Coordinates of C-alpha atoms and ligand atoms in Angstrom, one line a residue:
M194 CA -157.8 125.9 51.5
A195 CA -155.8 128.7 50.0
D196 CA -153.7 127.5 46.6
A197 CA -149.6 128.3 47.9
H198 CA -148.9 128.0 43.8
P199 CA -151.8 129.6 42.1
G200 CA -149.7 129.5 39.1
L201 CA -148.9 132.0 36.5
P202 CA -151.5 134.7 36.1
E203 CA -151.4 135.8 32.6
F204 CA -149.5 139.3 31.6
D205 CA -148.3 140.5 28.6
Y206 CA -144.5 140.3 28.0
I207 CA -142.5 143.2 27.1
R208 CA -139.3 143.8 25.0
P209 CA -138.6 147.6 24.3
A210 CA -136.2 148.6 22.0
S211 CA -133.9 150.6 23.9
L212 CA -133.5 152.0 27.4
A213 CA -135.9 155.0 27.1
D214 CA -138.5 153.1 25.6
A215 CA -138.2 150.7 28.7
S216 CA -137.7 153.4 31.0
K217 CA -140.8 155.6 29.8
F218 CA -143.0 152.1 29.7
L219 CA -142.4 151.5 33.5
A220 CA -142.8 155.0 34.6
D221 CA -146.1 155.6 32.2
H222 CA -146.8 152.1 34.1
A223 CA -146.0 152.4 37.5
G224 CA -147.6 149.7 39.8
E225 CA -148.5 147.2 37.0
A226 CA -145.1 146.7 35.1
R227 CA -141.7 145.4 36.6
P228 CA -138.4 145.1 35.2
F229 CA -136.9 141.2 35.0
M230 CA -133.3 139.9 33.9
G231 CA -133.2 136.4 35.3
G232 CA -136.7 136.3 36.5
T233 CA -135.5 133.7 39.4
D234 CA -137.1 135.9 41.9
V235 CA -140.1 137.4 39.5
F236 CA -141.6 134.4 38.1
V237 CA -141.9 132.4 41.5
R238 CA -143.8 135.4 43.5
M239 CA -146.7 135.9 40.1
R240 CA -147.1 132.1 39.8
D241 CA -147.4 132.3 43.9
G242 CA -149.5 135.8 43.4
I243 CA -147.2 137.7 45.5
W244 CA -147.3 139.7 42.2
K245 CA -149.7 140.8 39.7
D246 CA -148.1 142.8 37.3
R247 CA -149.6 143.1 34.1
Y248 CA -146.5 143.9 32.3
L249 CA -143.3 142.0 32.4
V250 CA -140.4 144.2 31.0
D251 CA -137.4 142.2 29.7
V252 CA -134.5 144.6 30.1
K253 CA -131.0 142.3 29.9
H254 CA -130.5 142.6 26.0
L255 CA -130.2 146.7 26.6
D256 CA -126.9 148.5 26.9
G257 CA -124.9 146.8 28.6
T258 CA -126.8 144.6 30.5
S259 CA -124.5 141.8 29.5
D260 CA -121.4 143.3 29.8
L261 CA -118.2 142.2 32.3
R262 CA -115.4 144.6 32.6
F263 CA -112.3 144.3 34.1
D264 CA -109.8 147.5 34.5
P265 CA -107.4 147.5 36.5
K266 CA -108.2 151.6 37.4
L267 CA -112.0 151.0 37.5
G268 CA -112.3 147.7 39.1
L269 CA -115.0 145.5 37.9
T270 CA -118.3 146.4 36.2
I271 CA -120.7 143.7 36.2
G272 CA -123.7 144.0 33.5
A273 CA -127.5 143.7 35.1
G274 CA -128.2 140.3 32.8
V275 CA -124.8 138.7 33.9
P276 CA -125.4 135.4 35.3
M277 CA -123.6 134.5 38.0
N278 CA -122.3 130.9 36.7
T279 CA -120.8 133.9 33.9
L280 CA -119.1 135.4 37.2
I281 CA -117.9 132.4 39.4
A282 CA -116.4 131.3 35.9
S283 CA -114.6 134.6 35.3
P284 CA -110.9 134.7 35.7
E285 CA -110.3 138.2 36.6
V286 CA -113.9 137.7 39.1
Q287 CA -111.6 134.9 41.0
E288 CA -108.1 136.5 40.8
H289 CA -109.5 140.3 42.5
Y290 CA -112.7 139.7 43.5
P291 CA -113.1 136.0 45.4
L292 CA -115.3 136.9 48.2
L293 CA -118.0 137.3 45.1
A294 CA -117.6 134.3 43.3
Q295 CA -117.6 132.6 47.0
A296 CA -120.9 134.1 47.6
A297 CA -122.4 133.3 44.3
K298 CA -121.5 130.2 44.8
T299 CA -123.8 129.7 47.7
V300 CA -126.8 131.0 45.9
A301 CA -129.1 128.1 45.0
A302 CA -127.6 124.9 42.5
Y303 CA -126.0 125.3 39.4
Q304 CA -129.2 125.5 37.0
L305 CA -130.5 128.4 38.9
R306 CA -127.5 130.3 38.8
N307 CA -127.6 130.0 34.9
R308 CA -130.4 132.4 35.0
A309 CA -130.1 134.6 38.1
T310 CA -128.0 137.7 38.5
V311 CA -126.5 139.8 41.0
V312 CA -128.1 142.8 39.9
G313 CA -130.8 141.1 40.7
N314 CA -130.2 139.8 43.9
I315 CA -129.7 143.3 45.2
C316 CA -132.6 144.8 43.3
N317 CA -134.9 142.4 45.5
A318 CA -134.0 143.4 48.1
S319 CA -134.2 140.7 50.7
P320 CA -132.2 140.9 53.4
A321 CA -131.5 137.5 52.8
G322 CA -129.8 137.8 49.5
D323 CA -126.2 136.2 49.2
T324 CA -124.2 138.3 47.1
I325 CA -125.1 141.4 48.7
G326 CA -122.7 141.6 51.1
A327 CA -120.0 140.8 48.9
C328 CA -121.0 144.1 46.7
L329 CA -121.3 146.0 50.2
V330 CA -117.9 144.7 51.6
Y331 CA -116.3 145.9 48.1
E332 CA -118.1 148.9 48.1
G333 CA -120.4 148.8 45.1
I334 CA -121.9 151.4 43.3
M335 CA -125.2 150.4 41.2
I336 CA -125.3 152.4 37.5
V337 CA -128.8 153.5 36.7
Y338 CA -131.2 154.5 34.3
G339 CA -134.0 156.5 35.1
P340 CA -136.3 159.1 33.5
S341 CA -134.0 161.9 34.6
G342 CA -131.0 159.9 32.9
R343 CA -127.9 158.3 34.2
R344 CA -127.0 158.4 37.8
E345 CA -125.0 156.2 40.1
E346 CA -126.2 155.2 43.5
P347 CA -124.0 154.5 46.6
L348 CA -125.3 150.1 47.8
R349 CA -124.5 151.3 51.2
T350 CA -127.6 153.8 50.9
F351 CA -129.4 151.6 48.3
F352 CA -131.6 149.8 50.4
K353 CA -135.1 150.8 52.2
G354 CA -136.8 147.7 53.6
P355 CA -137.7 144.3 52.7
G356 CA -138.0 144.6 48.7
Q357 CA -137.8 148.0 49.0
T358 CA -134.6 149.8 47.0
V359 CA -134.1 153.9 46.5
L360 CA -135.1 152.8 42.7
S361 CA -138.0 154.1 41.5
P362 CA -140.7 153.4 38.6
G363 CA -138.5 154.3 35.3
D364 CA -135.8 153.3 36.8
I365 CA -133.3 150.8 35.3
A366 CA -129.9 149.4 37.5
L367 CA -127.6 148.4 34.2
A368 CA -124.8 147.4 36.4
I369 CA -122.8 147.5 39.4
R370 CA -119.7 148.8 39.7
L371 CA -116.8 147.1 42.2
P372 CA -114.0 149.6 42.6
I373 CA -110.2 147.9 43.0
P374 CA -110.4 146.2 46.1
P375 CA -107.8 147.1 48.6
A376 CA -104.1 145.4 48.0
G377 CA -103.3 142.0 50.0
H378 CA -107.1 141.8 51.0
A379 CA -109.4 138.9 52.6
G380 CA -112.2 137.5 52.8
R381 CA -114.8 135.1 53.8
Y382 CA -118.8 134.5 53.5
L383 CA -120.4 131.9 56.0
K384 CA -123.7 130.9 55.5
L385 CA -125.8 129.3 57.7
G386 CA -128.9 127.0 56.0
R387 CA -131.3 124.8 56.7
N388 CA -129.3 122.4 54.3
R389 CA -126.2 122.8 51.9
L390 CA -128.4 123.2 48.5
S391 CA -130.5 125.4 47.6
D392 CA -132.2 127.4 50.4
L393 CA -132.3 130.8 51.8
A394 CA -129.3 131.8 54.6
I395 CA -130.6 131.4 58.1
V396 CA -127.9 134.2 58.9
G397 CA -125.5 135.1 56.3
V398 CA -122.4 136.9 57.5
T399 CA -119.6 138.8 55.1
A400 CA -116.3 139.7 56.2
L401 CA -113.5 141.8 54.2
G402 CA -110.1 142.5 56.0
Y403 CA -106.6 144.2 54.8
P404 CA -103.3 145.8 55.9
D405 CA -104.0 149.5 57.3
P406 CA -100.9 151.1 58.5
E407 CA -104.1 153.6 59.5
T408 CA -105.2 152.1 62.1
A409 CA -104.6 150.7 65.5
S410 CA -104.7 146.9 64.9
G411 CA -103.3 147.4 61.4
F412 CA -106.0 146.0 59.9
R413 CA -109.1 147.1 58.7
F414 CA -112.5 145.4 58.1
R415 CA -115.5 145.6 56.3
L416 CA -118.3 142.8 57.7
A417 CA -122.2 142.6 56.3
L418 CA -125.0 140.9 57.4
A419 CA -127.3 139.0 56.0
A420 CA -130.7 137.8 57.0
V421 CA -130.9 139.6 60.5
A422 CA -132.5 142.9 60.0
P423 CA -134.9 145.0 57.9
T424 CA -132.2 145.4 55.1
P425 CA -128.9 144.0 54.6
L426 CA -126.9 145.1 57.6
V427 CA -123.2 146.9 58.3
P428 CA -122.3 146.6 61.6
D429 CA -120.3 149.8 61.5
E430 CA -119.5 149.2 65.9
A431 CA -117.8 146.2 65.1
E432 CA -115.7 147.5 62.3
K433 CA -114.7 150.1 64.5
I434 CA -113.2 147.6 67.0
L435 CA -111.7 145.4 65.2
A436 CA -109.7 148.7 63.8
E437 CA -109.1 149.4 67.2
G438 CA -107.3 146.4 68.2
P439 CA -105.5 144.6 69.3
L440 CA -105.9 141.9 66.6
D441 CA -106.7 139.2 69.5
K442 CA -109.3 136.8 70.1
A443 CA -110.8 139.2 73.1
T444 CA -111.1 141.8 70.8
I445 CA -112.4 139.4 68.3
A446 CA -115.5 138.0 70.3
K447 CA -115.9 142.1 71.4
A448 CA -116.4 142.7 67.8
A449 CA -118.3 139.5 66.9
E450 CA -120.8 140.6 70.2
A451 CA -121.3 143.9 68.4
A452 CA -122.1 142.2 65.3
M453 CA -124.9 140.5 67.3
N454 CA -126.0 143.5 69.4
A455 CA -126.3 145.5 65.7
S456 CA -128.8 142.6 64.3
S457 CA -133.0 142.6 64.7
P458 CA -133.9 139.1 63.4
I459 CA -137.1 137.9 62.8
D460 CA -139.0 134.4 63.9
D461 CA -139.6 132.9 60.7
V462 CA -139.6 129.3 59.2
R463 CA -136.1 129.3 59.2
G464 CA -135.1 129.9 62.8
S465 CA -135.8 132.0 65.7
A466 CA -134.6 135.4 66.6
R467 CA -132.7 134.3 69.5
Y468 CA -130.6 131.6 67.2
R469 CA -130.0 134.3 64.3
R470 CA -128.2 136.9 67.2
L471 CA -126.7 134.1 68.9
M472 CA -125.4 132.8 65.1
V473 CA -124.2 136.2 63.9
R474 CA -122.2 136.0 66.8
N475 CA -120.6 132.7 66.4
L476 CA -120.2 133.2 62.3
T477 CA -118.9 136.2 62.3
R478 CA -116.3 135.3 64.9
Q479 CA -115.8 132.3 62.6
A480 CA -115.7 134.5 59.1
V481 CA -112.7 137.1 61.3
D482 CA -110.4 134.4 62.6
L483 CA -110.8 132.7 59.4
V484 CA -109.4 136.4 57.5
V485 CA -106.5 137.1 60.1
A486 CA -105.6 133.4 59.9
E487 CA -105.5 134.1 56.2
L488 CA -104.2 137.9 56.0
S489 CA -101.2 136.8 58.9
Ligands
FAD775 C1 -135.6 128.0 44.1 C2 -134.4 128.8 44.4 C3 -133.6 129.0 45.2 C4 -133.0 130.4 45.7 N1 -131.9 130.5 46.3 C5 -131.3 131.5 46.4 C6 -130.1 131.6 47.5 O1 -129.3 130.4 48.0 N2 -129.4 132.5 47.8 C7 -130.0 133.9 47.4 O2 -129.5 135.2 47.8 N3 -131.6 133.6 46.5 C8 -132.0 132.8 46.1 N4 -132.8 132.7 45.4 C9 -133.4 134.2 45.1 C10 -133.3 134.6 43.0 O3 -132.8 133.5 43.1 C11 -131.9 136.0 43.7 O4 -132.3 136.5 44.0 C12 -131.4 135.8 42.1 O5 -130.3 136.7 42.3 C13 -132.3 136.9 41.7 O6 -131.8 137.6 40.3 P1 -132.7 137.6 39.0 O7 -131.8 137.8 37.6 O8 -133.4 136.3 38.7 O9 -133.8 138.6 39.5 P2 -135.6 139.0 39.3 O10 -136.2 137.6 39.4 O11 -135.4 139.3 37.1 O12 -135.4 140.3 39.7 C14 -135.6 140.1 40.5 C15 -136.1 141.3 40.9 O13 -135.5 142.7 40.8 C16 -135.4 143.6 39.9 N5 -134.9 143.6 38.8 C17 -134.6 142.8 38.3 N6 -133.6 143.2 37.2 C18 -133.7 144.9 37.6 C19 -133.2 146.0 36.9 N7 -132.3 145.9 35.7 N8 -133.5 146.9 37.2 C20 -134.4 147.1 38.6 N9 -134.5 146.2 38.8 C21 -134.7 145.0 38.2 C22 -137.6 142.8 39.7 O14 -138.2 143.7 38.8 C23 -137.2 142.3 40.9 O15 -138.0 142.7 41.8 C24 -133.5 131.3 45.2 C25 -134.8 131.3 43.9 C26 -135.7 130.2 43.9 C27 -136.7 130.5 42.7

């Protein structure tokens, strides 16, 4: 029988002196070089023989990647190399982006969060990534350095499929920027896993709500679903139903049903597609209920 963990293969560790060098190296070695931050996905996949890169390019010491900055006008900039524990402990994250701290706390265990980064979680593009939903509902924008210089990529259009993003060889994610959240917002991340520690989500539901006098219900909601589609999923129809209101049990149940219908999960070791769909409905209802209770 094939060994599920054949062990780390030989590879060269590359530590470029500048972003330009890093980008050039990655572009010149497309298909055999990979950037990494915490390495908590990269080294596991290399060990398991899934990825076979010849070069691992350490990009976490490069320009601005270790910054965590809050600006009352621009919002929060999370450098790609900022470990999740640093983020969780930040008073500014706790005050202005509590949903992100809440979601990051559900990732594995404390030790892993000392290495794992939010940008790595996003670039890994697993549909089950726990911090992606919070970054989506906070309307995150990825700052990328590539062969043609710097550019911004909205998270909403960042994911192309499981493990696939808009990034091309030579692109390095520098930071994720989260704008100032809407006034009076409340949020919840509900994660269903097989145990309370160290497991990927069977289903994850992120809900953020805030007062909005322009909607019929008086509130607007942003939702994101994890582990129930090839990419992290925004259930637009459910958001629309909640905006149209009235914000009562029947409307919330209808929105939860719409979230379930938007999902297209698969069967895997963590749960069946049918179970996942039903859990999308139940967790969406619960998450929205909790947010509504906090907003009232
Ligand atoms: C035991 C264990 C438990 C886990 N539990 C969870 C969990 O509960 N929830 C969860 O969501 N995840 C979990 N994970 C997965 C992993 O820890 C997260 O996805 C983590 O956030 C990845 O961050 P990292 O910095 O380690 O990424 P890395 O491993 O460094 O990189 C991940 C991917 O992103 C790319 N990448 C990294 N940095 C950049 C960059 N700057 N520019 C472009 N591409 C880049 C890499 O090439 C790679 O494809 C677990 C992993 C392990 C080993």
